[in-house]
Coordinates of C-alpha atoms in Angstrom, one line a residue:
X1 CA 4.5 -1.8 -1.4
X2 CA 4.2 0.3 1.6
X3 CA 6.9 -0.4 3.7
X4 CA 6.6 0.8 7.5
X5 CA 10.4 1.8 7.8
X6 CA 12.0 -0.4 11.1
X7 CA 11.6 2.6 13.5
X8 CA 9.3 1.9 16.9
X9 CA 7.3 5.4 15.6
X10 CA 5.9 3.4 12.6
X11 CA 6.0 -0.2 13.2
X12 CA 2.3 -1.7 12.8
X13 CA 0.7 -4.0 15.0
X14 CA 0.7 -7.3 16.1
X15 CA -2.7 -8.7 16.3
X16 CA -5.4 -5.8 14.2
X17 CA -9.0 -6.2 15.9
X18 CA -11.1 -3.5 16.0
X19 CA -14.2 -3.2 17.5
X20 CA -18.0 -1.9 16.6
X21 CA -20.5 -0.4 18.0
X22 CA -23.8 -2.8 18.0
X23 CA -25.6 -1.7 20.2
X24 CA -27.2 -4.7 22.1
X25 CA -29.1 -4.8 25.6
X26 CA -27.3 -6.0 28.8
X27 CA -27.8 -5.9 32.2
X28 CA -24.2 -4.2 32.5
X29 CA -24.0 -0.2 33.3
X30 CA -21.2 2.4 33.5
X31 CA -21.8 4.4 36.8
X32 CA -19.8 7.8 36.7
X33 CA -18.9 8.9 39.8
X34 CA -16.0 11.5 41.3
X35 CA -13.0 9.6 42.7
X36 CA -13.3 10.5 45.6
X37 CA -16.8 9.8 46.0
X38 CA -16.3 6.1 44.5
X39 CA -16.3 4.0 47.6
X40 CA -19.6 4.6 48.5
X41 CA -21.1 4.2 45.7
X42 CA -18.7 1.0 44.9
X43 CA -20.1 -0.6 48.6
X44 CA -24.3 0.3 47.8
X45 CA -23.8 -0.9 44.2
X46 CA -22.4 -4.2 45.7
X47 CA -25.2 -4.0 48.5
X48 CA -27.8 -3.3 45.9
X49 CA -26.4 -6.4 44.0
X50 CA -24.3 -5.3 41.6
X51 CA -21.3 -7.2 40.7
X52 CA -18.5 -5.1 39.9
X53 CA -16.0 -5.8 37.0
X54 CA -14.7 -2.6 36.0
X55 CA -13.0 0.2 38.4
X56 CA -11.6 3.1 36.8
X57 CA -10.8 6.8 37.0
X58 CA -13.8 8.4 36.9
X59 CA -16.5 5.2 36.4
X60 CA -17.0 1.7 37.2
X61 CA -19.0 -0.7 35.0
X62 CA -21.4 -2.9 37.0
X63 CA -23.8 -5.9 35.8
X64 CA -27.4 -5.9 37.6
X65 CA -28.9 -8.9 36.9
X66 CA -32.3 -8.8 35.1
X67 CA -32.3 -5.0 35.7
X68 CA -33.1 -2.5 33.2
X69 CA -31.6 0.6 33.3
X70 CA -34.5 2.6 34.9
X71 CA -34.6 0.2 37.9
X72 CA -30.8 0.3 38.1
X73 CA -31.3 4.4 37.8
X74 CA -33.8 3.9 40.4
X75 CA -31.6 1.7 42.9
X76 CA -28.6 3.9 43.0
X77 CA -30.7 7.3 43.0
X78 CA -27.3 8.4 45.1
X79 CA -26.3 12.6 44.6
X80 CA -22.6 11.5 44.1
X81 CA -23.6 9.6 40.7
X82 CA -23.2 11.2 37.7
X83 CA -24.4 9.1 34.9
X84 CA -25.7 5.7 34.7
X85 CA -25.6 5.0 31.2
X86 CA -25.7 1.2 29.3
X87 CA -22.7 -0.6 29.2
X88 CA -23.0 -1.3 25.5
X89 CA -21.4 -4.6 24.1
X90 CA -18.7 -4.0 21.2
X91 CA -18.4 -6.9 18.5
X92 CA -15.3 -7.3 16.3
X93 CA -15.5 -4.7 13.2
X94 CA -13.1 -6.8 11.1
X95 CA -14.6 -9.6 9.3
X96 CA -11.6 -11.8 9.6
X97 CA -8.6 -11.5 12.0
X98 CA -5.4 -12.7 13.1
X99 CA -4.9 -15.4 15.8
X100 CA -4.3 -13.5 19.1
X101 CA -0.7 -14.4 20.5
X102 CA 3.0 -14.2 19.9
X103 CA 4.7 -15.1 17.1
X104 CA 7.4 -15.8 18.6
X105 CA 5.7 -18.2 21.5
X106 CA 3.2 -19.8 19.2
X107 CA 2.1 -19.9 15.3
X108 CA -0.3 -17.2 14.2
X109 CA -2.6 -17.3 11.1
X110 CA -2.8 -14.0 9.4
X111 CA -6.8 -12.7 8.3
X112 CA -6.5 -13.6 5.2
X113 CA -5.7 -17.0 5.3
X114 CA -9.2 -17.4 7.0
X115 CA -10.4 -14.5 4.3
X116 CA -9.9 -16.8 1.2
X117 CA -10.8 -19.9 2.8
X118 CA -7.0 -21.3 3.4
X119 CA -7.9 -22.6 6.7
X120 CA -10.8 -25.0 4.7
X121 CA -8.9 -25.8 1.7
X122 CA -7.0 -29.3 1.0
X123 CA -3.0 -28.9 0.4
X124 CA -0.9 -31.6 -0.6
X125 CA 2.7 -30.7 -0.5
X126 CA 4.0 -33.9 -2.2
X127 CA 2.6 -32.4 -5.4
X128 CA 2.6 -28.6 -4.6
X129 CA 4.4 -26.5 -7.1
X130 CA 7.3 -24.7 -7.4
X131 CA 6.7 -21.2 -6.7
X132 CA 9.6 -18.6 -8.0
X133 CA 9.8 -15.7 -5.9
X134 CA 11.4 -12.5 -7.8
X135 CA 11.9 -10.2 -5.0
X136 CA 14.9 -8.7 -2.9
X137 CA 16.4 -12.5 -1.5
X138 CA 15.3 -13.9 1.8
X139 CA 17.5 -14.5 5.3
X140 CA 19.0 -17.1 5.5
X141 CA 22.1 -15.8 6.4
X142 CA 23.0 -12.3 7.6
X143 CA 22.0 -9.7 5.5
X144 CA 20.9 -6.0 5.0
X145 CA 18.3 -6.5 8.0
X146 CA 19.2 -9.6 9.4
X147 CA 19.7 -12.9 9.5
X148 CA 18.1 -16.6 9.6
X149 CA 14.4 -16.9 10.0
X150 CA 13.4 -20.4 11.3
X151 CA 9.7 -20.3 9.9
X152 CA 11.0 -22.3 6.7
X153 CA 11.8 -25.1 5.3
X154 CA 15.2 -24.7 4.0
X155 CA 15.4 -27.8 2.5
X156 CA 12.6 -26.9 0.2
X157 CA 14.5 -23.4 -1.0
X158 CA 17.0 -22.9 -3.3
X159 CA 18.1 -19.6 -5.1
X160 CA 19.7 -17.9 -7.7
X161 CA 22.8 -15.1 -7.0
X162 CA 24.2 -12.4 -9.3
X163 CA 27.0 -10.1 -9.4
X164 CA 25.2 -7.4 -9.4
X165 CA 22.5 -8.3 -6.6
X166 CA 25.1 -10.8 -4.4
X167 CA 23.6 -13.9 -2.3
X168 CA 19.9 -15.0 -3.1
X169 CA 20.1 -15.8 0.3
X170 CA 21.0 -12.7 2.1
X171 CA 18.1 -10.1 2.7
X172 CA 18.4 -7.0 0.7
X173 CA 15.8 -5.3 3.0
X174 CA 13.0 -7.1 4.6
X175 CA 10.2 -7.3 1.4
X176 CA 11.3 -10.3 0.1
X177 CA 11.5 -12.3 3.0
X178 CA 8.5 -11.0 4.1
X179 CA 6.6 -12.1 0.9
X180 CA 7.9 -15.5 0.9
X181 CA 6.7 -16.4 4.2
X182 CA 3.4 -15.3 3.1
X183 CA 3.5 -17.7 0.5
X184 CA 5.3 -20.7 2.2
X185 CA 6.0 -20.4 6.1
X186 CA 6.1 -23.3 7.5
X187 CA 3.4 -25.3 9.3
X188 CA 6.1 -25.9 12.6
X189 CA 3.7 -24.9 15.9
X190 CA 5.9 -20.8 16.2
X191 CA 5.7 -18.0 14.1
X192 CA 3.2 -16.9 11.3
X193 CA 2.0 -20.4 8.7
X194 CA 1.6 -19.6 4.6
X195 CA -0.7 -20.0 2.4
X196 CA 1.2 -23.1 0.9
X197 CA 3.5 -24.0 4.1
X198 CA 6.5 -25.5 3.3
X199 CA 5.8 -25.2 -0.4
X200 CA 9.2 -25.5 -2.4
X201 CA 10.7 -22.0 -3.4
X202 CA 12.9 -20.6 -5.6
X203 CA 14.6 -16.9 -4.7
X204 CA 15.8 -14.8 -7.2
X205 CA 17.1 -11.4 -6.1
X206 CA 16.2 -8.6 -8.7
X207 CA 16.9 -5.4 -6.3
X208 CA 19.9 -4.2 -6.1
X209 CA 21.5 -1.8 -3.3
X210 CA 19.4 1.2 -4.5
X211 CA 16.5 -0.7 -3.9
X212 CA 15.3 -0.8 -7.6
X213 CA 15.9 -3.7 -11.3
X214 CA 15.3 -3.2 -14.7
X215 CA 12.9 -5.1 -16.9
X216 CA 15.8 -7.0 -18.3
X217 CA 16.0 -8.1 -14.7
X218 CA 13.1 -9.5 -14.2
X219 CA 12.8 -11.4 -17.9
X220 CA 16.0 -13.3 -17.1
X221 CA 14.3 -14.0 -13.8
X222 CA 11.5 -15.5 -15.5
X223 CA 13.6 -17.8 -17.6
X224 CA 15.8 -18.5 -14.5
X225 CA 12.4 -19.5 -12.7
X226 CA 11.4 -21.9 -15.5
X227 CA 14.9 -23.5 -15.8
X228 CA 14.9 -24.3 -11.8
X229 CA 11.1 -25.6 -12.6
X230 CA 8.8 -23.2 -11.0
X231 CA 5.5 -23.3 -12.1
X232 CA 4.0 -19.9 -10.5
X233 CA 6.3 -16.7 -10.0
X234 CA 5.4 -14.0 -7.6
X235 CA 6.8 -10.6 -8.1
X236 CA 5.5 -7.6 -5.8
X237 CA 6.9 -5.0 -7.6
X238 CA 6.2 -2.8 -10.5
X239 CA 6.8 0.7 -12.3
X240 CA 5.8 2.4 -15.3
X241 CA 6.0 1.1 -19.2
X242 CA 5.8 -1.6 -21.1
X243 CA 8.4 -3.7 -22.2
X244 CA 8.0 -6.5 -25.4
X245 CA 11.3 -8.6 -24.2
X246 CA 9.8 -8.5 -20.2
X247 CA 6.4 -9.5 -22.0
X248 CA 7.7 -12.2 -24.2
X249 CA 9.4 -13.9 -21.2
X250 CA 6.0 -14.0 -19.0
X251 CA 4.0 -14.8 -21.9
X252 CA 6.8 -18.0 -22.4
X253 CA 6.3 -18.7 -19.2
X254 CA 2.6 -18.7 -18.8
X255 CA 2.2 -20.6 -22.3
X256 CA 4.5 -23.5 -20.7
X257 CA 1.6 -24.2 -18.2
X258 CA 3.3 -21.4 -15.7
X259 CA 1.4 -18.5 -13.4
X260 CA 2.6 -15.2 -13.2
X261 CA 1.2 -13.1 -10.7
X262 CA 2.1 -9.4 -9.8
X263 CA 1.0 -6.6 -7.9
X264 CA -0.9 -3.7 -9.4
X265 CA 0.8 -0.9 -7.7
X266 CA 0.2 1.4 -4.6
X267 CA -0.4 4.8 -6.2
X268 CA -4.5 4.9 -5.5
X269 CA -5.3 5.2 -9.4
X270 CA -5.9 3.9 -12.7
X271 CA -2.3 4.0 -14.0
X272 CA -1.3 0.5 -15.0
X273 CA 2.0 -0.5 -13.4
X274 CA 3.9 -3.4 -15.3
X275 CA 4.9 -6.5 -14.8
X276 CA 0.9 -6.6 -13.8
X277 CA -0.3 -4.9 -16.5
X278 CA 0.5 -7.6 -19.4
X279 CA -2.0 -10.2 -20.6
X280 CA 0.0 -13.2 -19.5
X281 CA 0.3 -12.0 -15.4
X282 CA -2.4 -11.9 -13.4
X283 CA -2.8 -8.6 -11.8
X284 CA -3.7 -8.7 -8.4
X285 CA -5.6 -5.7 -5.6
X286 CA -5.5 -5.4 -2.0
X287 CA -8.0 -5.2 0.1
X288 CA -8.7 -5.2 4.3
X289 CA -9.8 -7.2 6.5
X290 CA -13.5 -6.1 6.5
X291 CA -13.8 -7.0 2.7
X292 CA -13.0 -3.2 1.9
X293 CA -10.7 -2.3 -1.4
X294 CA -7.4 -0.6 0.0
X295 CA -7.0 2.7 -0.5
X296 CA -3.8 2.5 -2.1
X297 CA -4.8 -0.2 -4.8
X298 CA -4.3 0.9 -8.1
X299 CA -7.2 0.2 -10.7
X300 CA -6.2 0.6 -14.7
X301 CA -8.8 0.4 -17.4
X302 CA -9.0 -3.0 -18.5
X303 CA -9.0 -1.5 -21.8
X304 CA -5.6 -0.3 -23.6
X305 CA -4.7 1.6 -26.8
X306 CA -6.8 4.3 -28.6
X307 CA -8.8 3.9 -32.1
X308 CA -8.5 1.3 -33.8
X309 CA -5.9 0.2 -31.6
X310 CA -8.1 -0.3 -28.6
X311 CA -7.8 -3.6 -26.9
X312 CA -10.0 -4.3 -23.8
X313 CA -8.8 -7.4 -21.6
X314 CA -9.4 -8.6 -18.3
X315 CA -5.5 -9.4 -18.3
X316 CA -4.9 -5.2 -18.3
X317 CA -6.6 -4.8 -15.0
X318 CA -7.4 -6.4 -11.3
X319 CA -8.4 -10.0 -11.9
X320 CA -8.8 -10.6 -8.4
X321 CA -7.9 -9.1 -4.7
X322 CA -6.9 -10.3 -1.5
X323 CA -5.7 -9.4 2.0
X324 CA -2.8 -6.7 1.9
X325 CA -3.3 -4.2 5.1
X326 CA -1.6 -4.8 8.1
X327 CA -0.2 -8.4 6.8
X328 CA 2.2 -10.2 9.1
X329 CA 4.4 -12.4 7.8
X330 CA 8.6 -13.3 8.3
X331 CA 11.2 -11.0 8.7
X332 CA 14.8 -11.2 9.0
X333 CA 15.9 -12.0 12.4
X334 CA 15.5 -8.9 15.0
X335 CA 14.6 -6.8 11.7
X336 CA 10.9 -5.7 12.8
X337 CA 9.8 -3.9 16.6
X338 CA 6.3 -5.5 17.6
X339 CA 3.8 -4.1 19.6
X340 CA 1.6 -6.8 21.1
X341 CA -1.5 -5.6 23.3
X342 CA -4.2 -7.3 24.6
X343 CA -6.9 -6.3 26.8
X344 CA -9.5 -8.4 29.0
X345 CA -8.2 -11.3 27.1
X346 CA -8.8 -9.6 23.3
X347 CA -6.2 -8.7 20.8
X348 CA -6.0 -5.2 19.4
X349 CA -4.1 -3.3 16.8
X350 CA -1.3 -1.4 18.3
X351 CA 1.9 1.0 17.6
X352 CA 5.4 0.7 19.4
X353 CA 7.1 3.3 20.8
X354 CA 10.5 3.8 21.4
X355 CA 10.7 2.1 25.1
X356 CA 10.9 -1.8 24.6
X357 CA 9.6 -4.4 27.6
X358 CA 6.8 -6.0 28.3
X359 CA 4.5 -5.0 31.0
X360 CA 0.7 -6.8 32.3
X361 CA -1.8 -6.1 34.8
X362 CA -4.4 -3.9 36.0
X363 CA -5.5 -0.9 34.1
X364 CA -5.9 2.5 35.1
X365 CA -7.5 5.0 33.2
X366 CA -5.2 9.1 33.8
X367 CA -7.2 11.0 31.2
X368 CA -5.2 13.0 29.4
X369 CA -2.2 11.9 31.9
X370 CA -1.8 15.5 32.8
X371 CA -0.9 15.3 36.0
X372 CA 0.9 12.2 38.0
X373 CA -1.7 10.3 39.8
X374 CA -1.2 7.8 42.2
X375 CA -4.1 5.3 41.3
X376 CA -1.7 4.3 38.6
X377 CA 0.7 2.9 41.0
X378 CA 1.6 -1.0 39.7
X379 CA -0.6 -0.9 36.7
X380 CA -1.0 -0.2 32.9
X381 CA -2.0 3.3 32.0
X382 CA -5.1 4.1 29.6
X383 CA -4.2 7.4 28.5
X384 CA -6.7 9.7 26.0
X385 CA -4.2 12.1 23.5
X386 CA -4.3 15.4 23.6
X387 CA -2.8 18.5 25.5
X388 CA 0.8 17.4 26.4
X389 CA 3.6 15.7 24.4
X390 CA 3.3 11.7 24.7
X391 CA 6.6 11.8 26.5
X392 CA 5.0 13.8 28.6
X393 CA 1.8 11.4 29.3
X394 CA 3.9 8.3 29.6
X395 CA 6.2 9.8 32.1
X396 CA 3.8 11.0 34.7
X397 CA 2.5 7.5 34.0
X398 CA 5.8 6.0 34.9
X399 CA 6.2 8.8 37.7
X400 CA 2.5 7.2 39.8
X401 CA 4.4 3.9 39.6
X402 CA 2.4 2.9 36.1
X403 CA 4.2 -0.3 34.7
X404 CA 3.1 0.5 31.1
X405 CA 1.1 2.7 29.5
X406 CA -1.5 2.5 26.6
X407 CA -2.1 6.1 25.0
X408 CA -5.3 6.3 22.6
X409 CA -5.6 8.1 19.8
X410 CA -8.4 10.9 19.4
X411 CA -9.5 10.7 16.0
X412 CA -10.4 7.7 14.1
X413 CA -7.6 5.3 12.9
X414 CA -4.3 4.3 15.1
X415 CA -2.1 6.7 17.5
X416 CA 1.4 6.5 15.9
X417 CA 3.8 8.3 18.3
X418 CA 7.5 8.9 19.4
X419 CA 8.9 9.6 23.0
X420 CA 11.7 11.7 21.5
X421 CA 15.0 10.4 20.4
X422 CA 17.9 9.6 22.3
X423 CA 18.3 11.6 25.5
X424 CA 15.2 13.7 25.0
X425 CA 13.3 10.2 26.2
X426 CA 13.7 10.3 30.0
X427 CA 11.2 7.3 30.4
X428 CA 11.9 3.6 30.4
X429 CA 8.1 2.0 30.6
X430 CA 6.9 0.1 27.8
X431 CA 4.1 2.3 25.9
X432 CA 2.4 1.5 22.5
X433 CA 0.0 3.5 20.7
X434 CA -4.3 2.2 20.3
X435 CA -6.8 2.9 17.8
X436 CA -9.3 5.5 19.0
X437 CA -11.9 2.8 17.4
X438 CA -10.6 -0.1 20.5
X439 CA -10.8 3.0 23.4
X440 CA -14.5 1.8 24.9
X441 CA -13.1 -1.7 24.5
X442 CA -9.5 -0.7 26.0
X443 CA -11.1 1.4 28.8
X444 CA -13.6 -1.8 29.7
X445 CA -11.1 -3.9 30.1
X446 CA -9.9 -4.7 33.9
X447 CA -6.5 -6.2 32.6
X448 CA -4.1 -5.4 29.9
X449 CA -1.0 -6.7 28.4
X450 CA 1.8 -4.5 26.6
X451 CA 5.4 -6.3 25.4
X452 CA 7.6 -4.2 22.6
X453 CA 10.4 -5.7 21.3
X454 CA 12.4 -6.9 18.0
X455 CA 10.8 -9.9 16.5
X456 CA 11.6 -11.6 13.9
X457 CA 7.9 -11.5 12.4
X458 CA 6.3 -7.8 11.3
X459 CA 3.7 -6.3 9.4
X460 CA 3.3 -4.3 6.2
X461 CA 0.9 -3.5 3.4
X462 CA 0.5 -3.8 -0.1
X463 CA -0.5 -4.8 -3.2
X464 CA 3.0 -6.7 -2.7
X465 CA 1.7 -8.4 0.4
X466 CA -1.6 -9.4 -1.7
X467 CA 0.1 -10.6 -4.2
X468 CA 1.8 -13.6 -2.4
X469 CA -1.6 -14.6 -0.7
X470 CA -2.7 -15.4 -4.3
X471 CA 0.3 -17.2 -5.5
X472 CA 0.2 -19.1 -2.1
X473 CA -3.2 -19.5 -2.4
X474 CA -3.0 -20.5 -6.1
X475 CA -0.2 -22.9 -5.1
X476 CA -2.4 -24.6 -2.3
X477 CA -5.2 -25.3 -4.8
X478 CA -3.1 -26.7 -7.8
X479 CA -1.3 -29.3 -5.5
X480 CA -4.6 -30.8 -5.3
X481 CA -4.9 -30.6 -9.2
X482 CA -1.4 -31.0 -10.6
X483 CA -2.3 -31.9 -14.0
X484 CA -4.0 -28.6 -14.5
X485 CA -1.8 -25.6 -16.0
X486 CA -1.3 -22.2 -14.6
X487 CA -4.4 -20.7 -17.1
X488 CA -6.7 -23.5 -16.0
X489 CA -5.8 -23.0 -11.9
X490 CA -6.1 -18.7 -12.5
X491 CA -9.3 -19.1 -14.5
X492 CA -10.8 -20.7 -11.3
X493 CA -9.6 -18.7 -9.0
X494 CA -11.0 -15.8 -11.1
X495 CA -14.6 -18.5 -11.1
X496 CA -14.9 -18.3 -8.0
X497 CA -13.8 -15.5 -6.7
X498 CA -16.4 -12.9 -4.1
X499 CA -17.0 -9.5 -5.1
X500 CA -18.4 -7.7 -1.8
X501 CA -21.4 -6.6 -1.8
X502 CA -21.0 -3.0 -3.2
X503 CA -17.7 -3.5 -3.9
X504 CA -16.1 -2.0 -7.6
X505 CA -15.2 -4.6 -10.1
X506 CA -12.6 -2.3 -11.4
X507 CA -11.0 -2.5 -8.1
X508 CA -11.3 -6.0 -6.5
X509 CA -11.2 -7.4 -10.4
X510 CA -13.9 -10.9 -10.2
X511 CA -13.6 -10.4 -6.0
X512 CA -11.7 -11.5 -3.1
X513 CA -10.0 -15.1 -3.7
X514 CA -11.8 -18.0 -2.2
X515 CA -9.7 -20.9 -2.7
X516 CA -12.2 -23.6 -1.3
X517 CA -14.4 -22.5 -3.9
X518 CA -12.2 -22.7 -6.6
X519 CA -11.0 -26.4 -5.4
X520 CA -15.1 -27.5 -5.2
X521 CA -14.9 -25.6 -8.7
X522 CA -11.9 -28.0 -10.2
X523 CA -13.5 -31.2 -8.4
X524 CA -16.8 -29.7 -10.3
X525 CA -15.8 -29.2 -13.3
X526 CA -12.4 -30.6 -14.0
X527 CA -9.1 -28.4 -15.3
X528 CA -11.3 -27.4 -18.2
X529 CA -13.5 -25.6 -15.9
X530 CA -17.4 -24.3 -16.7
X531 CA -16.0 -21.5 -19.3
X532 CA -14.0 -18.1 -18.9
X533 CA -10.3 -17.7 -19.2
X534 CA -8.2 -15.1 -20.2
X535 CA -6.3 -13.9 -23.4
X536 CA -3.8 -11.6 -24.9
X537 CA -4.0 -8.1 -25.8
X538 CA -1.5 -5.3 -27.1
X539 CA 0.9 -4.0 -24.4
X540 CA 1.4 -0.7 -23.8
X541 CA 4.3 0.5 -25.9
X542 CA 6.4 2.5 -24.0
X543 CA 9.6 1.3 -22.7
X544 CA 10.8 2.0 -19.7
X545 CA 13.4 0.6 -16.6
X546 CA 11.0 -1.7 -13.9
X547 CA 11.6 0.2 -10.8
X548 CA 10.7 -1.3 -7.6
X549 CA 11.8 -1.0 -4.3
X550 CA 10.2 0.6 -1.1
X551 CA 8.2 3.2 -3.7
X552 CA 7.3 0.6 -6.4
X553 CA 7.2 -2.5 -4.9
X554 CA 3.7 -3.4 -5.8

């Protein structure tokens, strides 16, 4: 997986929306104008008409009712405007989103539940099965990161401890946790809801304090799984080589009616990482929340030997993808820091900085925030990168009287900053870092809402955070088909499945899970489905120790 390490500098965001440019008509203009020059043109704009709703450094935005922009150009024909220029709408780039909000106020549905059709699919949880979760424990109790999340249902969870890993039920770093509220968070009004909420779990914790198992490991996890009646096991992790005693125990597994999924690695290539990479376990792909394959995906061959050898297989390779950027789910108490930021009532993707609080009103757009300026005074900062240090920005901010301040990256992707550690930080205002793809939505909006802070909910990505949105997924659709077996329930998910439109089927495998499609499919066509499946192959013969951990963790 691809773990953002528990600093403010790389935490992710709370709520990811992006927005578009698509460019459509409107009877709303930006009017650039110098500051000083702003109140007359702000009193003939309203005299002309015009209804104000944006009043920044350097601009307002004004609609004209059934105006084009040559009559509005022709109305304010003033020498202290600059520009009039179209107010251009921006649309949501991101296909699916999360629910705007809090976690810790209300519950949030992460994209991909909406991505793969949870939201429309039946779950029965009287006959949902078992899911065993090979990972690094969950918190319960106090553990590496820390303690008792609320967003389960305990009595639903049991585990299994070792010497050589301790408690089940103590975290050994957040990814476990993390991946099991993917797959079963409760359905209880706060926090984040799973794909199977409330599902019954089993936790078995494979890492030990160097962050890493063997194969061995994981094949007396499988047996463990199947003696405490799991039906599906989940394991984000991986590493390199084959093992036949690893292999035998999945293929047990799996031919006892079981599902094994796993995640096919983080790398960006074609190197096949095992568990994934044996017949019996599913292998599953990332992708985002606009339908695009994640960089980071690995993609093996789903061909494997040489000469006569050669075995091809659609168990070597991606079977299927799902959601695995940004993906928020449970973490141990206090273990994450959250940035939440909305804008004119709109979520957006943002980074936390080192100053926690939470700070809302008016927005002020400084620039650069070069220079202290006293328009700021009682608002929220919009602040454009570049020049001086963000400590720097935030603290003439704070020094106009700013409450909070916004800072906005200047290249594409998200602004991921630090205010200096320890003393070097002489400011105290919250700050968070924005895409530079929000900043015409940001610098639009005439309200704004910053709040940075440990939470007990976070984000990361992965094939590891894919993974459990299948086996959740998976576990949704067999409760409403329990006499099905683990082959019959992965052969429709792999049915049914969406490949985008120009996506690569060595990537996303059959396409992104759709798991109300693969319930119509079962009600279709019954366990036995309308053909496909998968079989065995040759593994890859050369043994080596399952490493997993922060590196390898799927």
């Amino acid at each position: 997986m691809t773990l953002n390490k528990l600093t403010p500098l790389a935490l992710a965001t709370l709520v990811a929306l992006s927005l578009a440019g698509h460019a459509v008509a409107s009877d709303r203009y930006i009017i650039q104008v110098d500051n000083d020059k702003k109140g007359i043109v702000k009193a003939l704009t309203v005299k002309l008409g015009g209804q104000i709703h944006v009043d920044s450094d350097g601009f307002i935005a004004a609609t004209f009712s059934n105006k084009d922009l040559s009559e509005v150009k022709g109305l304010l024909n003033n020498p202290h405007i600059k520009l009039i220029e179209q107010d251009v709408k921006r649309y949501p780039l991101a296909l699916f989103q999360d629910d705007a909000g809090n976690p810790t106020q209300q519950q949030l549905t992460p994209y991909a539940f909406y991505q793969s059709q949870a939201n429309i699919t039946p779950f029965s949880l009287g006959t949902s099965p078992k899911v065993c979760v090979i990972d690094s424990g969950i918190a319960r109790d106090n553990g590496e990161t820390g303690g008792y999340n609320p967003d389960f249902n305990w009595g639903s969870i049991t585990g299994t401890s070792n010497s050589g890993t301790n408690d089940w039920f103590r975290d050994g770093g957040p990814h476990g946790t993390h991946v099991a509220g993917t797959i079963g968070a409760a359905d209880n009004g706060v926090g984040v809801v799973g794909m199977a909420p409330g599902t019954p779990m089993h936790i078995i914790k494979v890492f030990n304090d160097a962050g890493w198992g063997y194969s061995s490991d994981l094949a007396q996890a499988a047996n463990l799984c199947a003696a405490n009646g799991a039906k599906v096991i989940n394991m984000s992790l991986g590493g390199g080589g084959a093992n036949s005693t690893e292999e035998n125990a999945f293929n047990n597994f799996t031919n006892n009616g079981g599902l094994v999924l796993a995640a096919a690695g983080n790398d960006g290539n074609s190197v096949r990482s095992y568990p994934a990479g044996y017949a019996s376990v599913m292998m599953i792909g990332a992708n985002d929340a606009n339908n695009q394959i994640a960089s980071f995906s690995q993609y093996p061959s789903c061909s494997s030997g040489s000469g006569k050898r050669s075995v091809t297989n659609e168990g070597f390779c991606v079977e299927v993808a799902a959601g695995g950027i940004d993906t928020l789910s449970t973490y141990p108490s206090g273990g994450a820091s959250m940035a939440a930021l909305t804008a004119g009532n709109n979520g957006y993707a943002a980074s936390a900085m080192e100053n926690t609080g939470e700070a809302s009103g008016s927005t002020f757009f400084m620039g650069e925030a070069t220079a202290t300026n006293s328009g700021a005074s009682g608002k929220v900062c919009m602040i454009d990168r570049g020049t001086i240090s963000f400590h720097d920005k935030v603290k003439n901010c704070q020094l106009s009287g700013g409450i909070g301040a916004i800072l906005i990256n200047n290249a594409p992707g998200m602004l991921y900053g630090t205010l200096g550690a320890g003393t070097a930080n002489t400011t105290s205002i919250p700050a968070v870092g924005a895409a530079f793809e929000d900043r015409s939505a940001l610098l639009s909006a005439a309200t704004a809402s910053i709040n940075v802070g440990a939470s007990d909910y976070g984000y990361m990505s992965g094939t590891s955070m894919a993974t459990p949105a299948v086996a959740g997924l998976a576990t949704r659709v067999w409760s409403n088909f329990p006499q099905c077996t683990g082959t019959q329930i992965r052969s429709a998910l792999k049915a049914t499945a969406s490949l985008p439109s120009g996506g690569d089927p060595q990537k996303f495998g059959k396409g992104i899970v759709k798991a109300k499609a693969a319930y119509d499919y079962l009600t279709t066509y019954g366990c036995a489905g309308n053909g496909g499946g998968s079989g065995g192959g040759d593994p890859e013969p050369k043994p080596e120790p399952c490493k997993g951990g922060p590196r390898k963790c799927g």
